[in-house]
Short mmCIF file of C-alpha atoms in Angstrom, two decimals:
data_model
loop_
_atom_site.label_atom_id
_atom_site.label_comp_id
_atom_site.label_asym_id
_atom_site.label_seq_id
_atom_site.Cartn_x
_atom_site.Cartn_y
_atom_site.Cartn_z
CA MET D 655 -75.48 -15.87 -115.76
CA LYS D 656 -72.46 -15.07 -116.71
CA VAL D 657 -70.62 -12.12 -114.52
CA SER D 658 -68.23 -9.20 -115.84
CA ILE D 659 -67.04 -7.68 -112.57
CA ILE D 660 -65.63 -3.77 -114.30
CA VAL D 661 -62.75 -2.58 -112.52
CA PRO D 662 -61.31 0.91 -113.12
CA THR D 663 -58.34 1.72 -111.90
CA TYR D 664 -55.67 4.75 -111.22
CA ASN D 665 -52.07 4.92 -110.07
CA GLY D 666 -53.25 1.49 -108.29
CA GLY D 667 -50.27 0.35 -107.58
CA SER D 668 -50.52 -0.12 -103.74
CA THR D 669 -54.24 -1.42 -104.09
CA LEU D 670 -54.91 -3.36 -106.98
CA LYS D 671 -53.31 -6.71 -106.28
CA LYS D 672 -55.61 -6.77 -103.06
CA CYS D 673 -58.58 -6.12 -104.70
CA VAL D 674 -58.22 -8.75 -107.86
CA THR D 675 -57.50 -10.94 -105.65
CA SER D 676 -60.49 -11.19 -103.47
CA LEU D 677 -62.29 -11.03 -107.01
CA SER D 678 -60.22 -13.98 -108.31
CA ALA D 679 -61.17 -15.84 -105.07
CA GLN D 680 -64.89 -15.72 -105.61
CA THR D 681 -67.14 -18.63 -104.77
CA TYR D 682 -68.90 -18.35 -107.99
CA THR D 683 -66.51 -19.25 -110.68
CA ASP D 684 -68.74 -18.07 -114.17
CA ILE D 685 -66.91 -14.18 -113.77
CA GLU D 686 -64.86 -11.94 -116.34
CA ILE D 687 -63.02 -9.89 -114.58
CA ILE D 688 -61.97 -6.30 -116.97
CA ILE D 689 -59.44 -4.02 -115.15
CA VAL D 690 -59.16 -0.94 -116.97
CA ASN D 691 -55.94 1.29 -116.27
CA ASP D 692 -56.82 4.24 -117.05
CA GLY D 693 -53.81 5.67 -117.90
CA SER D 694 -51.84 5.50 -114.23
CA THR D 695 -48.57 6.61 -114.27
CA ASP D 696 -47.02 4.53 -111.54
CA ASN D 697 -46.56 0.35 -112.18
CA THR D 698 -50.51 -0.42 -112.22
CA ALA D 699 -49.89 -1.91 -116.06
CA THR D 700 -47.10 -4.01 -115.25
CA LEU D 701 -48.69 -5.48 -111.69
CA ALA D 702 -52.48 -5.58 -113.93
CA THR D 703 -50.63 -8.01 -116.22
CA SER D 704 -48.78 -10.18 -113.63
CA LEU D 705 -52.26 -10.54 -111.74
CA ALA D 706 -53.62 -11.37 -114.96
CA HIS D 707 -50.85 -14.42 -116.07
CA GLY D 708 -52.05 -17.28 -115.43
CA ASP D 709 -55.76 -16.39 -115.15
CA ASP D 710 -57.63 -16.25 -118.03
CA ARG D 711 -60.96 -14.90 -116.72
CA ILE D 712 -58.47 -11.65 -116.47
CA GLN D 713 -58.48 -9.33 -118.80
CA VAL D 714 -56.55 -5.52 -118.67
CA ILE D 715 -57.18 -3.38 -121.06
CA THR D 716 -54.83 0.04 -121.02
CA GLN D 717 -56.70 3.55 -121.91
CA GLU D 718 -55.29 7.02 -122.08
CA ASN D 719 -56.95 8.73 -118.30
CA GLY D 720 -59.91 10.00 -118.84
CA GLY D 721 -61.47 9.41 -115.74
CA VAL D 722 -63.67 6.35 -113.28
CA SER D 723 -66.40 7.17 -115.97
CA ALA D 724 -64.57 6.69 -118.80
CA ALA D 725 -63.36 3.76 -117.31
CA ARG D 726 -65.95 1.74 -116.92
CA ASN D 727 -67.17 2.90 -120.12
CA THR D 728 -64.61 0.84 -121.61
CA GLY D 729 -65.46 -2.14 -119.57
CA ILE D 730 -69.75 -2.03 -120.17
CA LYS D 731 -68.21 -1.66 -123.85
CA VAL D 732 -66.10 -5.17 -123.78
CA ALA D 733 -68.00 -7.03 -121.21
CA THR D 734 -69.59 -10.39 -122.05
CA GLY D 735 -71.89 -11.40 -119.04
CA ASP D 736 -75.44 -11.41 -118.43
CA ILE D 737 -75.28 -9.18 -115.49
CA LEU D 738 -72.16 -6.19 -114.69
CA MET D 739 -70.34 -5.64 -111.40
CA PHE D 740 -68.60 -2.90 -110.60
CA VAL D 741 -65.21 -2.75 -108.18
CA ASP D 742 -63.44 0.44 -107.51
CA GLY D 743 -59.37 -0.50 -107.77
CA ASP D 744 -58.65 0.85 -103.95
CA ASP D 745 -61.97 -1.15 -102.42
CA TYR D 746 -62.35 -4.85 -101.89
CA VAL D 747 -65.02 -7.70 -102.00
CA ASP D 748 -65.51 -11.02 -99.90
CA PRO D 749 -65.47 -14.08 -101.72
CA ASP D 750 -69.22 -14.47 -101.41
CA TYR D 751 -69.74 -11.23 -103.45
CA CYS D 752 -70.93 -12.57 -106.65
CA ARG D 753 -72.94 -15.81 -105.42
CA LEU D 754 -75.02 -13.98 -103.18
CA ALA D 755 -76.13 -11.37 -105.90
CA VAL D 756 -76.90 -13.53 -108.35
CA GLU D 757 -78.41 -15.96 -106.27
CA ASN D 758 -80.85 -12.81 -105.38
CA MET D 759 -81.39 -11.21 -108.71
CA THR D 760 -82.39 -15.20 -109.58
CA THR D 761 -84.65 -15.84 -106.91
CA TYR D 762 -86.35 -12.86 -107.31
CA GLU D 763 -85.72 -12.53 -111.65
CA SER D 764 -84.66 -8.89 -110.84
CA ASP D 765 -82.59 -6.33 -112.90
CA ILE D 766 -80.96 -4.71 -110.05
CA CYS D 767 -79.52 -6.05 -107.31
CA ILE D 768 -79.13 -4.04 -104.11
CA MET D 769 -76.69 -5.07 -100.67
CA GLY D 770 -75.04 -3.26 -98.04
CA TYR D 771 -71.15 -2.05 -97.70
CA LEU D 772 -68.51 -1.75 -95.38
CA ARG D 773 -66.60 1.47 -95.33
CA GLU D 774 -63.49 1.57 -93.91
CA GLU D 775 -61.40 4.91 -92.75
CA GLY D 776 -58.28 3.50 -91.45
CA ALA D 777 -59.03 1.65 -88.38
CA ALA D 778 -62.73 2.30 -88.01
CA ILE D 779 -65.10 -0.16 -89.55
CA GLU D 780 -69.24 1.54 -91.25
CA LYS D 781 -71.38 -1.05 -91.10
CA HIS D 782 -74.28 -0.11 -93.56
CA LEU D 783 -76.92 -2.10 -94.50
CA LEU D 784 -81.05 -0.97 -94.93
CA ALA D 785 -84.04 -1.37 -92.19
CA HIS D 786 -85.80 -3.82 -95.31
CA PRO D 787 -85.02 -7.80 -95.54
CA ALA D 788 -84.37 -9.40 -98.61
CA GLY D 789 -86.60 -9.20 -101.44
CA LEU D 790 -87.79 -7.03 -103.85
CA MET D 791 -89.15 -2.95 -103.12
CA ALA D 792 -90.78 -0.80 -104.83
CA LYS D 793 -89.27 1.32 -107.21
CA ASP D 794 -90.59 4.34 -105.99
CA GLU D 795 -89.15 2.84 -102.65
CA VAL D 796 -85.90 2.94 -103.96
CA MET D 797 -85.78 6.22 -105.26
CA VAL D 798 -86.18 7.69 -101.87
CA LYS D 799 -82.96 5.50 -100.65
CA ALA D 800 -80.94 6.32 -103.01
CA SER D 801 -79.04 9.24 -100.82
CA ASP D 802 -79.60 7.23 -97.90
CA LEU D 803 -75.92 6.31 -96.91
CA ASP D 804 -76.62 3.22 -95.88
CA MET D 805 -77.55 2.40 -99.28
CA GLY D 806 -76.19 4.67 -100.98
CA ASN D 807 -76.05 5.63 -104.98
CA PHE D 808 -72.39 4.47 -106.25
CA VAL D 809 -72.93 1.17 -107.69
CA GLY D 810 -70.48 -0.78 -105.95
CA CYS D 811 -72.13 -3.44 -103.62
CA LYS D 812 -74.82 -3.63 -106.34
CA ALA D 813 -75.42 -6.21 -109.77
CA PHE D 814 -77.08 -5.19 -112.88
CA ARG D 815 -78.42 -6.15 -115.76
CA ALA D 816 -76.07 -6.35 -118.81
CA HIS D 817 -79.40 -4.72 -120.77
CA LEU D 818 -79.69 -1.76 -119.01
CA PHE D 819 -76.30 -0.35 -120.10
CA GLU D 820 -77.41 -0.39 -123.79
CA HIS D 821 -79.74 2.77 -122.81
CA VAL D 822 -77.48 4.62 -120.15
CA GLN D 823 -73.72 5.05 -120.20
CA PHE D 824 -71.68 7.05 -116.94
CA LEU D 825 -71.11 10.80 -118.03
CA GLU D 826 -67.38 10.98 -118.66
CA GLY D 827 -65.22 14.25 -117.64
CA LYS D 828 -67.20 14.24 -113.70
CA ASN D 829 -66.70 13.44 -110.79
CA TYR D 830 -69.93 12.31 -108.59
CA GLU D 831 -70.93 9.99 -112.19
CA ASP D 832 -72.96 7.86 -109.71
CA ILE D 833 -75.53 9.66 -108.83
CA ARG D 834 -76.23 10.66 -112.78
CA ILE D 835 -76.69 7.80 -113.77
CA PHE D 836 -77.92 5.17 -110.55
CA TYR D 837 -81.32 6.80 -111.06
CA GLN D 838 -81.79 6.36 -115.02
CA LEU D 839 -80.76 2.38 -114.32
CA VAL D 840 -83.16 2.00 -111.45
CA GLU D 841 -86.19 3.73 -113.92
CA LEU D 842 -85.25 0.73 -116.30
CA ALA D 843 -85.59 -1.81 -113.73
CA ALA D 844 -88.08 -3.89 -113.81
CA LYS D 845 -87.72 -5.47 -110.88
CA ILE D 846 -84.79 -4.37 -108.16
CA SER D 847 -84.21 -6.48 -105.42
CA TYR D 848 -82.21 -6.44 -101.88
CA ARG D 849 -79.43 -9.10 -100.05
CA PRO D 850 -78.75 -7.66 -96.64
CA VAL D 851 -75.25 -8.67 -96.56
CA THR D 852 -71.73 -6.54 -96.38
CA THR D 853 -69.89 -7.93 -98.56
CA TYR D 854 -67.87 -4.66 -100.39
CA HIS D 855 -65.78 -3.22 -99.13
CA TYR D 856 -65.64 0.46 -99.69
CA VAL D 857 -61.96 1.68 -98.91
CA GLN D 858 -61.81 5.66 -98.14
CA HIS D 859 -58.75 6.98 -98.54
CA PRO D 860 -57.34 10.50 -97.87
CA ASN D 861 -56.81 11.92 -101.70
CA SER D 862 -59.61 9.91 -102.42
CA ILE D 863 -62.70 12.07 -104.74
CA VAL D 864 -65.05 12.26 -102.19
CA THR D 865 -62.66 13.95 -99.37
CA THR D 866 -60.69 16.04 -101.66
CA LEU D 867 -62.03 20.05 -101.47
CA SER D 868 -61.37 20.73 -104.79
CA LYS D 869 -63.32 23.88 -107.17
CA ARG D 870 -63.90 20.96 -109.92
CA ASN D 871 -65.24 18.54 -106.92
CA ILE D 872 -67.51 21.07 -105.16
CA ARG D 873 -69.06 22.02 -109.05
CA ASP D 874 -69.54 18.39 -109.39
CA SER D 875 -70.83 17.81 -106.82
CA LEU D 876 -73.72 20.22 -106.95
CA GLU D 877 -74.13 19.43 -110.52
CA ALA D 878 -74.82 15.52 -110.12
CA ALA D 879 -77.24 16.44 -106.78
CA ALA D 880 -79.20 19.40 -108.33
CA VAL D 881 -79.91 16.71 -111.98
CA GLN D 882 -80.77 14.14 -109.48
CA TYR D 883 -83.38 15.33 -107.15
CA GLU D 884 -84.90 17.74 -110.27
CA TYR D 885 -85.21 14.53 -111.38
CA PHE D 886 -87.15 13.48 -108.35
CA ALA D 887 -89.43 16.81 -107.68
CA ARG D 888 -90.61 15.96 -111.65
CA ASN D 889 -91.34 12.44 -110.74
CA TYR D 890 -90.70 11.29 -107.63
CA PRO D 891 -91.82 13.96 -104.53
CA GLN D 892 -91.26 11.25 -101.50
CA ALA D 893 -87.75 10.75 -102.86
CA ALA D 894 -87.07 14.48 -104.26
CA GLN D 895 -88.16 15.62 -100.28
CA ALA D 896 -85.32 12.88 -99.36
CA ALA D 897 -82.71 14.33 -101.40
CA HIS D 898 -82.87 17.90 -101.01
CA GLU D 899 -80.64 17.57 -97.43
CA TYR D 900 -77.46 16.23 -99.96
CA LEU D 901 -78.59 19.15 -102.01
CA LEU D 902 -78.67 21.98 -99.88
CA VAL D 903 -75.31 20.61 -97.97
CA VAL D 904 -73.74 20.59 -101.63
CA ALA D 905 -75.36 23.60 -102.00
CA VAL D 906 -74.00 25.32 -99.03
CA ARG D 907 -70.55 24.14 -100.06
CA TYR D 908 -70.84 25.54 -104.12
CA CYS D 909 -71.92 29.26 -102.17
CA LEU D 910 -68.93 29.07 -99.70
CA TYR D 911 -66.01 28.39 -101.83
CA MET D 912 -66.86 29.21 -105.65
CA ASP D 913 -67.68 32.23 -107.51
CA HIS D 914 -70.80 33.92 -109.02
CA ASP D 915 -72.13 31.69 -111.55
CA ASP D 916 -75.48 30.80 -112.99
CA LEU D 917 -74.90 27.39 -110.57
CA TYR D 918 -74.52 29.39 -107.91
CA ASP D 919 -77.79 31.39 -108.76
CA GLN D 920 -78.89 27.97 -108.25
CA ALA D 921 -77.36 27.08 -105.14
CA GLN D 922 -78.52 30.66 -103.72
CA ARG D 923 -82.39 29.49 -104.94
CA TYR D 924 -81.95 26.07 -103.47
CA LEU D 925 -80.81 27.46 -100.47
CA ARG D 926 -83.82 30.36 -100.23
CA GLU D 927 -86.62 27.85 -101.18
CA LEU D 928 -86.08 23.85 -99.49
CA PRO D 929 -86.39 24.05 -95.58
CA ILE D 930 -83.74 23.25 -93.74
CA PRO D 931 -83.74 19.41 -93.03
CA ALA D 932 -84.70 18.77 -89.22
CA GLY D 933 -81.27 16.94 -87.66
CA LEU D 934 -79.02 18.36 -90.17
CA LYS D 935 -75.19 18.55 -88.89
CA LYS D 936 -74.31 21.68 -87.29
CA LYS D 937 -71.42 22.81 -89.37
CA TYR D 938 -73.97 21.98 -92.23
CA ARG D 939 -76.82 23.68 -90.34
CA TRP D 940 -75.52 27.33 -89.38
CA PRO D 941 -74.50 28.00 -92.32
CA MET D 942 -77.89 27.89 -93.88
CA ILE D 943 -79.25 29.56 -91.04
CA LEU D 944 -77.03 32.72 -91.67
CA PHE D 945 -77.94 32.58 -95.57
CA LYS D 946 -81.23 32.42 -95.25
CA ARG D 947 -81.76 35.70 -92.39
CA LEU D 948 -78.04 37.36 -92.02
CA PRO D 949 -77.32 37.81 -95.14
CA PHE D 950 -74.15 39.85 -94.05
CA THR D 951 -72.43 37.44 -91.55
CA TRP D 952 -72.83 35.12 -94.12
CA GLY D 953 -70.43 36.99 -96.06
CA LEU D 954 -67.89 37.37 -93.95
CA VAL D 955 -68.06 33.36 -92.70
CA ARG D 956 -67.79 32.53 -96.82
CA TRP D 957 -64.22 35.12 -96.83
CA ALA D 958 -63.12 33.61 -93.29
CA VAL D 959 -63.75 29.92 -95.08
CA GLN D 960 -62.25 31.07 -98.42
CA ARG D 961 -58.96 31.78 -96.29
CA LEU D 962 -58.38 29.57 -93.67
CA GLN D 963 -59.77 26.05 -96.11
CA PRO D 964 -59.50 27.37 -99.72
CA ALA D 965 -60.54 25.05 -102.34
CA LYS D 966 -57.54 23.34 -104.47
#
């Protein structure tokens, strides 16, 4: 089975070489590497071309900047593999990344293979693995685990049969797009398997999307979390219960930083109606308690937060 590895990159001049070199070194050789240069303004285009020189498995596509979703959709359109895997241009993988996924999918005849990953931030490394043996996972179990940090619903560290993307695509123009698409892919899959290995290195940068406090990110994260939660509430109640912690966290953030609008009202409804999860971090628990019990104090907190750490 041929594997298509899609690599979206934007201004990846400092990280792309490490990423692509790790892909070129895969022990599973029936691969193609599709680098989608998403309108970079640095040396990414030149670097990508030089990395592709002498390796006919690497294809470089340059397009106007449209965001990571648009770049992934472009890669999917030109992919010729039976299996699709995604590696962001600032991440990298171990040599057995593809081989272990393909073996797992072949053994269990699965449409999706989920693996663990290593989260790297500077010198700090966190290992994320599910407490689950190698083998098949029930669909409702995967939905419950979708918001679990140890699995995550980002598409790195996973492999997908290409036919799944005949029915869905990444939503362009939005961040946190993985949250919106992962549960749809799980729903379409006939079988889902797990392999407890950490072959994907998720590198957390200071200026990455998930660490940047901006109004766009605050809005996109709540929209994505709400869409996922409402789907779970209709179809997978246990998954909705598991997902509501993240939903409340982004709802608090929205109500702290954003202006009053329809989405603000939706965030308020979640904060009023959903219980505060046990074990939630104090920095999220206290704002939720203030919102529920002391609305006047909440207003003061909102005023202070917006002045001490304003969203961009």
